[in-house]
CSV table of C-alpha atoms and ligand atoms in Angstrom, one decimal:
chain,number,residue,atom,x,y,z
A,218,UNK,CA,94.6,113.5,108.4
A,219,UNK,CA,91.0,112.1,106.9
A,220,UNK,CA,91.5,109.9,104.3
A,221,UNK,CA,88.6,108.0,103.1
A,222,UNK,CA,87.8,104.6,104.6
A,223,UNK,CA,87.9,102.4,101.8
A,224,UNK,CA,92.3,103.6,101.7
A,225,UNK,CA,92.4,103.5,105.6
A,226,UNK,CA,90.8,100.6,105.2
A,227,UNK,CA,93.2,98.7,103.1
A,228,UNK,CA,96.4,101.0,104.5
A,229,UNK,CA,95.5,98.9,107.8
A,230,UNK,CA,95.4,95.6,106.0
A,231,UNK,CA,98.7,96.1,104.6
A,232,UNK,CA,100.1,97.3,108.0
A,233,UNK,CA,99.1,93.7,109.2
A,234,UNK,CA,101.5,92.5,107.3
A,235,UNK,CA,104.4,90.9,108.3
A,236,UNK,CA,107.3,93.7,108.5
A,237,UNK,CA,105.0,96.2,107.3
A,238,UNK,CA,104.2,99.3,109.2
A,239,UNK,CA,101.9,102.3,108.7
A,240,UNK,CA,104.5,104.5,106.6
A,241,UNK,CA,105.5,101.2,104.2
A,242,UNK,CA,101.6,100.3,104.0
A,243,UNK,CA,100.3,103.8,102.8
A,244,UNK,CA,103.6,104.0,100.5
A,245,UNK,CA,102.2,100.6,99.2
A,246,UNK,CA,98.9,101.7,98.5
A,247,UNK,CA,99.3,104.6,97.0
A,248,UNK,CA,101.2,102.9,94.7
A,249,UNK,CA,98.7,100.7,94.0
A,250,UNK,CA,96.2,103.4,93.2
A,251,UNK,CA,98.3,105.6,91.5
A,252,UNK,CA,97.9,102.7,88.3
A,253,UNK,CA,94.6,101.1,89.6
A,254,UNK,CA,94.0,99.3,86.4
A,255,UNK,CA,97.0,97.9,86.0
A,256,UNK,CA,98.7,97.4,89.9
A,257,UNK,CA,95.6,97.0,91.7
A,258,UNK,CA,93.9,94.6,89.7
A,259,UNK,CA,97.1,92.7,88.8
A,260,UNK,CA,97.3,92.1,92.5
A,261,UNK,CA,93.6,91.2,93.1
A,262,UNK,CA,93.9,88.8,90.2
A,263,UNK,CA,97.1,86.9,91.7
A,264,UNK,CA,95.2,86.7,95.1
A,265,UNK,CA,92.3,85.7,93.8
A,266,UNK,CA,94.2,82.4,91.4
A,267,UNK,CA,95.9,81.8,95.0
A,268,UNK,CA,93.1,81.7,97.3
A,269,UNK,CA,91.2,79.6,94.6
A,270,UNK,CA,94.0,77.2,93.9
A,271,UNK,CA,96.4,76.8,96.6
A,272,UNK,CA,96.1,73.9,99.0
A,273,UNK,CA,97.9,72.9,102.2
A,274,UNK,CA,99.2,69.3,101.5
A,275,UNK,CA,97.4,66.5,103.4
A,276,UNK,CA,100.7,64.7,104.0
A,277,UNK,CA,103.5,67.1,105.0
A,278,UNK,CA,101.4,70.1,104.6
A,279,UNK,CA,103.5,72.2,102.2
A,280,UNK,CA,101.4,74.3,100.1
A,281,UNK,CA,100.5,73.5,96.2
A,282,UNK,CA,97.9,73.8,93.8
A,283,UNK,CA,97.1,70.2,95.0
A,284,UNK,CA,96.3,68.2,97.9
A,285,UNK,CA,98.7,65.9,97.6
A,286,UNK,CA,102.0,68.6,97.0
A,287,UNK,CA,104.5,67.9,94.7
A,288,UNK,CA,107.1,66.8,97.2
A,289,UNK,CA,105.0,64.1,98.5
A,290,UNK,CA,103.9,62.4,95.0
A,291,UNK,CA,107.1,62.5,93.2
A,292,UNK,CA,109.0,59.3,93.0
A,293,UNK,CA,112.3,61.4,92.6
A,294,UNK,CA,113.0,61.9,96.2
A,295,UNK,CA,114.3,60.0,98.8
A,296,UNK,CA,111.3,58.9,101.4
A,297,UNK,CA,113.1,57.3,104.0
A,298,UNK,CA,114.1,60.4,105.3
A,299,UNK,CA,112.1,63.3,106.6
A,300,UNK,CA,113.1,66.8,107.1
A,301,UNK,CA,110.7,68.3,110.1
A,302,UNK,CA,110.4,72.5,109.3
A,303,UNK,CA,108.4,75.0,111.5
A,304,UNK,CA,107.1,76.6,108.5
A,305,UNK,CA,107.0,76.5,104.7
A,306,UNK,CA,109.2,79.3,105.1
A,307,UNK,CA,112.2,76.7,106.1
A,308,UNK,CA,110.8,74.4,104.2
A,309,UNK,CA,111.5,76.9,100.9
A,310,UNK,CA,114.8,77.9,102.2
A,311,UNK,CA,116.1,74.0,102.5
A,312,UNK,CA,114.7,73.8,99.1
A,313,UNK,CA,116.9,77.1,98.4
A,314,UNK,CA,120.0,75.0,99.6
A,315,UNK,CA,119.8,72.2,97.3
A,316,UNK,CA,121.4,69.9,99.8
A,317,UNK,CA,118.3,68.0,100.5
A,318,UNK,CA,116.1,65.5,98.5
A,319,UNK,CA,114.4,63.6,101.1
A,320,UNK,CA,110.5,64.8,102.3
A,321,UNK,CA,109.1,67.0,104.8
A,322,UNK,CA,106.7,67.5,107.7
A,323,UNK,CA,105.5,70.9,108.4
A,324,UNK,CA,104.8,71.8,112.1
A,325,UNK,CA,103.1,74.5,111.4
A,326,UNK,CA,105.3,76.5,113.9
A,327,UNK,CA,107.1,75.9,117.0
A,328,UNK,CA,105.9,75.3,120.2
A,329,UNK,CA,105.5,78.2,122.4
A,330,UNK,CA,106.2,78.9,126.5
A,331,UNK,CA,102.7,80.8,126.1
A,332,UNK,CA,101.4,77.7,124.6
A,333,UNK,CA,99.9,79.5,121.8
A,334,UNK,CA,100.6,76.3,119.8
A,335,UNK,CA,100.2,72.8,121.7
A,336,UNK,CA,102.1,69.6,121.3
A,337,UNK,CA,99.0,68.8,119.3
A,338,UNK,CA,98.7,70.9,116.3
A,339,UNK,CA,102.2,69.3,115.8
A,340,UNK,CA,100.7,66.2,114.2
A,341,UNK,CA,103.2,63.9,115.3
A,342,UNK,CA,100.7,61.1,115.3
A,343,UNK,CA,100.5,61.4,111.8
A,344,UNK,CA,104.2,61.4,111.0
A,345,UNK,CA,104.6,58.8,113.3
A,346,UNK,CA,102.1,56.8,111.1
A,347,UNK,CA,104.1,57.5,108.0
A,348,UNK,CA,107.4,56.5,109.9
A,349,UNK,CA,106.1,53.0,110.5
A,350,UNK,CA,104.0,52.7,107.4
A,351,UNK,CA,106.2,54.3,104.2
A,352,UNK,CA,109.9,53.3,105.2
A,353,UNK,CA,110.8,56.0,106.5
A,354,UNK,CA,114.4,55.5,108.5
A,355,UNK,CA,115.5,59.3,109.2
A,356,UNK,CA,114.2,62.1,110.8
A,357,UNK,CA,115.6,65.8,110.5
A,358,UNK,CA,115.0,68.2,113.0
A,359,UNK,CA,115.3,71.4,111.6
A,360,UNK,CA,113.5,73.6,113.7
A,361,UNK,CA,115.0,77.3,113.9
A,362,UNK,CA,118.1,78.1,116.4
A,363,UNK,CA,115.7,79.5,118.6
A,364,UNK,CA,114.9,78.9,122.3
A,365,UNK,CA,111.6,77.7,121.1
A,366,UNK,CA,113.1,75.8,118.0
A,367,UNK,CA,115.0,74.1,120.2
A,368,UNK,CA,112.5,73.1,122.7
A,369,UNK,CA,110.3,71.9,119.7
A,370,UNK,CA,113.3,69.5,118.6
A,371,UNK,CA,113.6,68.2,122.4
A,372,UNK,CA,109.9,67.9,122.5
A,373,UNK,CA,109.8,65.5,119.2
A,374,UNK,CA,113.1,63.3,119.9
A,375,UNK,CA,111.5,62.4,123.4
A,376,UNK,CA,108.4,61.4,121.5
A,377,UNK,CA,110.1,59.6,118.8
A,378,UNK,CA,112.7,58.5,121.1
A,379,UNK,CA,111.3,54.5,121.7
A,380,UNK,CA,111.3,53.9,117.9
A,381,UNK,CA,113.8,52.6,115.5
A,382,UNK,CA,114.6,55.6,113.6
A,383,UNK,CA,117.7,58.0,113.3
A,384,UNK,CA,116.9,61.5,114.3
A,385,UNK,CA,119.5,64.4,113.7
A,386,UNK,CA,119.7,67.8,113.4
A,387,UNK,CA,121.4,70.1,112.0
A,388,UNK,CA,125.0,70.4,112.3
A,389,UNK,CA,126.2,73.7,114.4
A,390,UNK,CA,127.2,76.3,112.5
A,391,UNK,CA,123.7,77.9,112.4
A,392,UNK,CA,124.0,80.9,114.8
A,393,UNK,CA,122.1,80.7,118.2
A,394,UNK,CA,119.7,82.4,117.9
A,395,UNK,CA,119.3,82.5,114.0
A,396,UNK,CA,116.3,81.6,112.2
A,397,UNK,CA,116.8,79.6,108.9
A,398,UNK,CA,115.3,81.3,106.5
A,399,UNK,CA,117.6,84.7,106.9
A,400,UNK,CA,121.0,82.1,106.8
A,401,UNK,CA,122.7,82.1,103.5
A,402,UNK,CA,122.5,79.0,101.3
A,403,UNK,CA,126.2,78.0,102.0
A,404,UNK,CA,125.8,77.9,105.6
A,405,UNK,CA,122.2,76.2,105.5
A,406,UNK,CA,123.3,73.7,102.9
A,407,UNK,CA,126.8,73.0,104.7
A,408,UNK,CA,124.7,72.4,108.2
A,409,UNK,CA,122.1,69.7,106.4
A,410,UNK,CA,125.6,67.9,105.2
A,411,UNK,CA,127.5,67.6,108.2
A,412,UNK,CA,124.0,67.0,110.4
A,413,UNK,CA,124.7,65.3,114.1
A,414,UNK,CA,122.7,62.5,115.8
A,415,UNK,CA,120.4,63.9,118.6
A,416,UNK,CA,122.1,62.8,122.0
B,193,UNK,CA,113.3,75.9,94.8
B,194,UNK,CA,109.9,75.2,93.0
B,195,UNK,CA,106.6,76.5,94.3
B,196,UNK,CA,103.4,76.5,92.4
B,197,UNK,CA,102.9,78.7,89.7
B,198,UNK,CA,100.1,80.8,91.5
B,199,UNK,CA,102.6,81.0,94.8
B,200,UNK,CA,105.4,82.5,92.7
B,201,UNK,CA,103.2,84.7,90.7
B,202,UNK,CA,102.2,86.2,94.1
B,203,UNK,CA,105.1,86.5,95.7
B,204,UNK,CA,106.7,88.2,92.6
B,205,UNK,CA,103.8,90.8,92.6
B,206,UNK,CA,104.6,92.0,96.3
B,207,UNK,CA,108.0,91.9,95.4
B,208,UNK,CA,107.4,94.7,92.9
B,209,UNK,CA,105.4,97.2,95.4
B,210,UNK,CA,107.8,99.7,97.0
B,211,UNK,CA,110.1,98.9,100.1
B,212,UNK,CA,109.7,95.2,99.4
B,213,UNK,CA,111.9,92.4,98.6
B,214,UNK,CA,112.3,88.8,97.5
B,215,UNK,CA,112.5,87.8,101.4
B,216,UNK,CA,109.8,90.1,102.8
B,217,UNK,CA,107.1,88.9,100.0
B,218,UNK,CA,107.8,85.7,100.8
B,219,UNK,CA,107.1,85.6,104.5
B,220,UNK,CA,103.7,88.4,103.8
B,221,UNK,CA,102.3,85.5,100.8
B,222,UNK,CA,103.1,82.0,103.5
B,223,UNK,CA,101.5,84.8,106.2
B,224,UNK,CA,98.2,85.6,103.6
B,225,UNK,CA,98.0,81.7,102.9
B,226,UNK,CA,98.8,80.5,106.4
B,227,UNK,CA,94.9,81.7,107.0
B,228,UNK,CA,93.7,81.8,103.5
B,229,UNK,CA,89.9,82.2,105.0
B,230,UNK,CA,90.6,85.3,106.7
B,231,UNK,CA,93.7,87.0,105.6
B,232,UNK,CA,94.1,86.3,101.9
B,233,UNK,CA,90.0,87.2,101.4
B,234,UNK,CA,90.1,90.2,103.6
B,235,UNK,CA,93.1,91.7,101.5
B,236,UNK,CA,91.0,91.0,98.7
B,237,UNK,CA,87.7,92.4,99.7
B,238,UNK,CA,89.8,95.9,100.7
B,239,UNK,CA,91.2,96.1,97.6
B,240,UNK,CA,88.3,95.0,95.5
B,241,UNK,CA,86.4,98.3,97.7
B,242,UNK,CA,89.5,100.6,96.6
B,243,UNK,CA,89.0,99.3,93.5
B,244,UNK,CA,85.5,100.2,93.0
B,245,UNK,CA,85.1,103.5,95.0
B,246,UNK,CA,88.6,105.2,94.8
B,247,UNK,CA,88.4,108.3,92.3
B,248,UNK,CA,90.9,110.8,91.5
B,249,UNK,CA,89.6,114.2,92.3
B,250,UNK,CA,89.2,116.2,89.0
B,251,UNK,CA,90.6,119.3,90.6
B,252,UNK,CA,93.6,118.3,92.6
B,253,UNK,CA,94.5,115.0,91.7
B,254,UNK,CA,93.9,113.7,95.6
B,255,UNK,CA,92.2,110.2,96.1
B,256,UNK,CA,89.1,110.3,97.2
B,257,UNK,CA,86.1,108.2,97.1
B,258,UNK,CA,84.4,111.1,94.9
B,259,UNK,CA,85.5,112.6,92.1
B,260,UNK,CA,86.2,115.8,93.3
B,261,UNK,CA,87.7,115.4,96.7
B,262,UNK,CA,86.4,116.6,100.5
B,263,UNK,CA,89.8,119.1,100.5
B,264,UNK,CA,88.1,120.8,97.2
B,265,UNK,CA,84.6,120.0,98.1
B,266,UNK,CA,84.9,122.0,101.7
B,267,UNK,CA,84.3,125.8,102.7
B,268,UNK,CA,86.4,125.2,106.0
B,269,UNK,CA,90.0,125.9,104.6
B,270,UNK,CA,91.3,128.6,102.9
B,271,UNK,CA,90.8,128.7,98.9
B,272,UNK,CA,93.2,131.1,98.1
B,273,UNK,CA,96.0,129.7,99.4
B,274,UNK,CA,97.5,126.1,97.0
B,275,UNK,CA,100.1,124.1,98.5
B,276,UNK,CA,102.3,121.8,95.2
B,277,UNK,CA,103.1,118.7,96.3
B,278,UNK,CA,104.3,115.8,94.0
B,279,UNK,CA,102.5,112.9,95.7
B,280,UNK,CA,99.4,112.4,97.7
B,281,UNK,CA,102.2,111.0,100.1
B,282,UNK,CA,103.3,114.3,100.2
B,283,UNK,CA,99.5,115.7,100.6
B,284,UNK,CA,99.3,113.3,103.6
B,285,UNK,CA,102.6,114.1,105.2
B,286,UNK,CA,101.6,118.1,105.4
B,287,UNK,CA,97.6,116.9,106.2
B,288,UNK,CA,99.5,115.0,109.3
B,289,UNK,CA,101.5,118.2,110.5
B,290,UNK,CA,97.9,120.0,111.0
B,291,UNK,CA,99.8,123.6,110.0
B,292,UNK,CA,98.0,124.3,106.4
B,293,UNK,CA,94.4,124.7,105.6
B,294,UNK,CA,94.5,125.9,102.1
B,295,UNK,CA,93.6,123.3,99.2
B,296,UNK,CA,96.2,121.3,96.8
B,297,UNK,CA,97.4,120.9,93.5
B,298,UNK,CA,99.3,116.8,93.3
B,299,UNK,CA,101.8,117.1,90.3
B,300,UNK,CA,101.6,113.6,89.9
B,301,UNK,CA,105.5,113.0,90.6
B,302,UNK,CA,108.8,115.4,90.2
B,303,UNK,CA,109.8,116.1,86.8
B,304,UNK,CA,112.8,114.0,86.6
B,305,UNK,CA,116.5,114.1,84.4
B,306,UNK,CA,115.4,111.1,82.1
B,307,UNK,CA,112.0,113.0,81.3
B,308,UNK,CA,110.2,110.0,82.0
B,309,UNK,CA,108.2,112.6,84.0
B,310,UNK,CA,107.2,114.7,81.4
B,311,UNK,CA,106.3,119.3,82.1
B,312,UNK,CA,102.9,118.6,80.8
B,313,UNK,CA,102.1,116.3,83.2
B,314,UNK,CA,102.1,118.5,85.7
B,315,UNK,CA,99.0,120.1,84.6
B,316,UNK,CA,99.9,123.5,85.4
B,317,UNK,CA,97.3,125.1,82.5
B,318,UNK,CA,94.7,124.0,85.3
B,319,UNK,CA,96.6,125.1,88.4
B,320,UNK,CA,96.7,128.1,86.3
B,321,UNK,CA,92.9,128.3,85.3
B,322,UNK,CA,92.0,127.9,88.9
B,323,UNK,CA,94.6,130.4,90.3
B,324,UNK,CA,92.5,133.1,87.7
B,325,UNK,CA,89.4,132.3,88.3
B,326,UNK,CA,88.8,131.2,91.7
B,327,UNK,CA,90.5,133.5,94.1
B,328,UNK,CA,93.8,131.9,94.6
B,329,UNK,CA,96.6,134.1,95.3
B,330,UNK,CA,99.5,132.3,96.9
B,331,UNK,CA,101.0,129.1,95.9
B,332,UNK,CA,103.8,127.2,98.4
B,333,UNK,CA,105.8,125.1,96.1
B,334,UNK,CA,105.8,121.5,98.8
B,335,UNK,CA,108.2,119.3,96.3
B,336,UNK,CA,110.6,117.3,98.3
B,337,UNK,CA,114.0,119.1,98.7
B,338,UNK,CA,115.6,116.7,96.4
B,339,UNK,CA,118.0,117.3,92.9
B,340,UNK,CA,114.5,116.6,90.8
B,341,UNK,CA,112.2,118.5,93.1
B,342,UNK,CA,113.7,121.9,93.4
B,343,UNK,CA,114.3,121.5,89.7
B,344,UNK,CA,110.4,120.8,89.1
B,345,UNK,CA,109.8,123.8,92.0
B,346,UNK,CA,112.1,126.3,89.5
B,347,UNK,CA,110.4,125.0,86.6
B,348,UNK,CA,106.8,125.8,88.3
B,349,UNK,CA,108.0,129.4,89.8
B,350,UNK,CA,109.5,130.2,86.5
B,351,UNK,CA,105.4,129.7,84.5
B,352,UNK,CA,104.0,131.5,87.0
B,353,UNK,CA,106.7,134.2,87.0
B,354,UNK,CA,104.6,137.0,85.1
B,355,UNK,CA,101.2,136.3,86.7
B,356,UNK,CA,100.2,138.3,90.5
B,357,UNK,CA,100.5,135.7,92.5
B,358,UNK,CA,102.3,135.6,95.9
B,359,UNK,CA,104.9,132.3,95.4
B,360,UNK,CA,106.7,130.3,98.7
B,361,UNK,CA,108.7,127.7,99.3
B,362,UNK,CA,108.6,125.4,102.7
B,363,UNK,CA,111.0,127.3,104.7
B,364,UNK,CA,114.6,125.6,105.2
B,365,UNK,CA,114.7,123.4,108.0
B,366,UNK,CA,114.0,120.1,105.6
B,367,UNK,CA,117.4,118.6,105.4
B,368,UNK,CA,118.8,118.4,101.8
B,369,UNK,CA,117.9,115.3,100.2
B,370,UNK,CA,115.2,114.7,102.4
B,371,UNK,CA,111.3,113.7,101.2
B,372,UNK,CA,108.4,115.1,103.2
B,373,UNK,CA,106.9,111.9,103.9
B,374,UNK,CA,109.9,110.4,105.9
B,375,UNK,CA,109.5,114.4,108.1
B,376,UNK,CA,108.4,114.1,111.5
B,377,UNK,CA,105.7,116.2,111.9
B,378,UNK,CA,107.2,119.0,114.1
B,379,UNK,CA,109.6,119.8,111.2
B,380,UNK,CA,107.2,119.7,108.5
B,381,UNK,CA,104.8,122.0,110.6
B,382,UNK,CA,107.4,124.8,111.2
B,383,UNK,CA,108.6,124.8,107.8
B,384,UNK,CA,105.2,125.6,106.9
B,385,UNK,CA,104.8,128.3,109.6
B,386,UNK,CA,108.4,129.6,108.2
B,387,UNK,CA,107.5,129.6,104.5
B,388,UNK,CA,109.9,131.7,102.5
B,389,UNK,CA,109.0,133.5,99.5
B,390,UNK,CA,110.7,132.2,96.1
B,391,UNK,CA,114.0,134.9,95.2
C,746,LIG,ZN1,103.3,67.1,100.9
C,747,LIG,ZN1,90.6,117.7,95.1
């Protein structure tokens, strides 16, 4: 099979994708170039607004056309309590939920027995500063169900443990095992409602 | 759930390419803007090169990065021998199996119940023009063995009913209902070695 290296090309930057493989990526772009002027370009042109626009929040780092995202600055949510998300993948699907109306902090993913990701990149300095400085009285943990969700959560009550703040996490009845953002709004939003004290 | 403008734009155009969903874009867009230096601008630059160099080849209707294609272009494979296939998927799937070395005609897509696919879109006047006057003198009819593909393969045997030209179908051994482009390649390869000839 010779194709020509511009499609292999971009057949193999689809097949990066997450959940994409090589039959789903070439299905992809040759659907793209099928319409070039309209499919191709539509999608260039929504890349290029997002690469030019979208921002990783200084604060909680969520993602939004500003620096400061939109959960942080309004005054419409609750700031004493913090929800703490591996991703903005959880953080969307708590949103999904509409059980919540406190503010996050983003990890930026879990921390890893290969130690791919260290206690640092965690920033817990920084929500520790925000803690003590901006009222906060509540910390979520609402790292995924998974063996290295879980040792995440451990990892931030013992370093939160000295301070005067309630930490929880989400009630059972999130499957072991599960990751949030594939549960079903009911069980997500019915976990963040009955949420247990750690320890 | 609200998520910038530029996010949800984004999201919503993967959403529309084949095989994905709301779910899946939304992981592939926080994946693209997770490393928005790298990821989002390499995606970009591969499709901004598609954009730019990827023709339609004026003969066959293959993608290529000239306007007549390296299949038509070539004197290594047979020129008297066109295989029909709907898609360049399809063109692709029988490339794979490494059993045909004639040159193809793409129809563009099946000719389908609604007629959104229309018979003159098939371009069979030039499939026709070339059979005449370039030495072609079999044809293997590669639709997918679907309701709307063996009714676009009848339609195609029935034009070129009354001219000398040797028609074949892939040989049975696709499963009914099957597309080429989900074939593994041993299948495909013998049903081309097993071609039939049409009635
Ligand atoms: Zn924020
Ligand atoms: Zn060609």
């Amino acid at each position: 099979m010779r194709k020509t290296n511009e499609v292999e090309q971009l057949i193999y930057l689809f097949s990066k994708l997450p959940g994409l493989g090589q039959r789903s990526s070439r299905r992809i772009v040759l659907h793209l170039l099928q319409e070039k002027e309209v499919r191709l370009k539509n999608l260039m042109d929504g890349l290029a607004l997002a690469a030019s626009k979208i921002q990783i929040c200084e604060i909680c780092r969520n993602i939004d056309s500003h620096n400061i995202c939109h959960i942080c600055t309004t005054s419409d949510r609750n700031k004493s309590i913090i929800a703490i998300v591996e991703t903005v993948a959880e953080l969307w699907a708590i949103e999904r939920s509409g059980n919540f109306n406190g503010k996050y902090h983003v990890l930026g993913g879990a921390l890893s027995a290969s130690m791919k990701k260290s206690p640092d990149s965690l920033r817990l300095p920084q929500l520790l500063e925000r803690c003590m400085n901006h009222g906060v009285t509540e910390l979520i943990i609402a790292t995924n169900a998974t063996l290295e969700g879980q040792t995440t959560a451990y990892f931030i009550t013992e370093y939160f443990r000295n301070y005067n703040l309630k930490i929880s996490r989400l009630a059972n009845g999130i499957p072991i095992g599960g990751e949030l953002d594939y549960l079903d709004e009911g069980t997500l939003s019915l976990a963040i409602a009955l949420r247990q004290p750690f320890d």
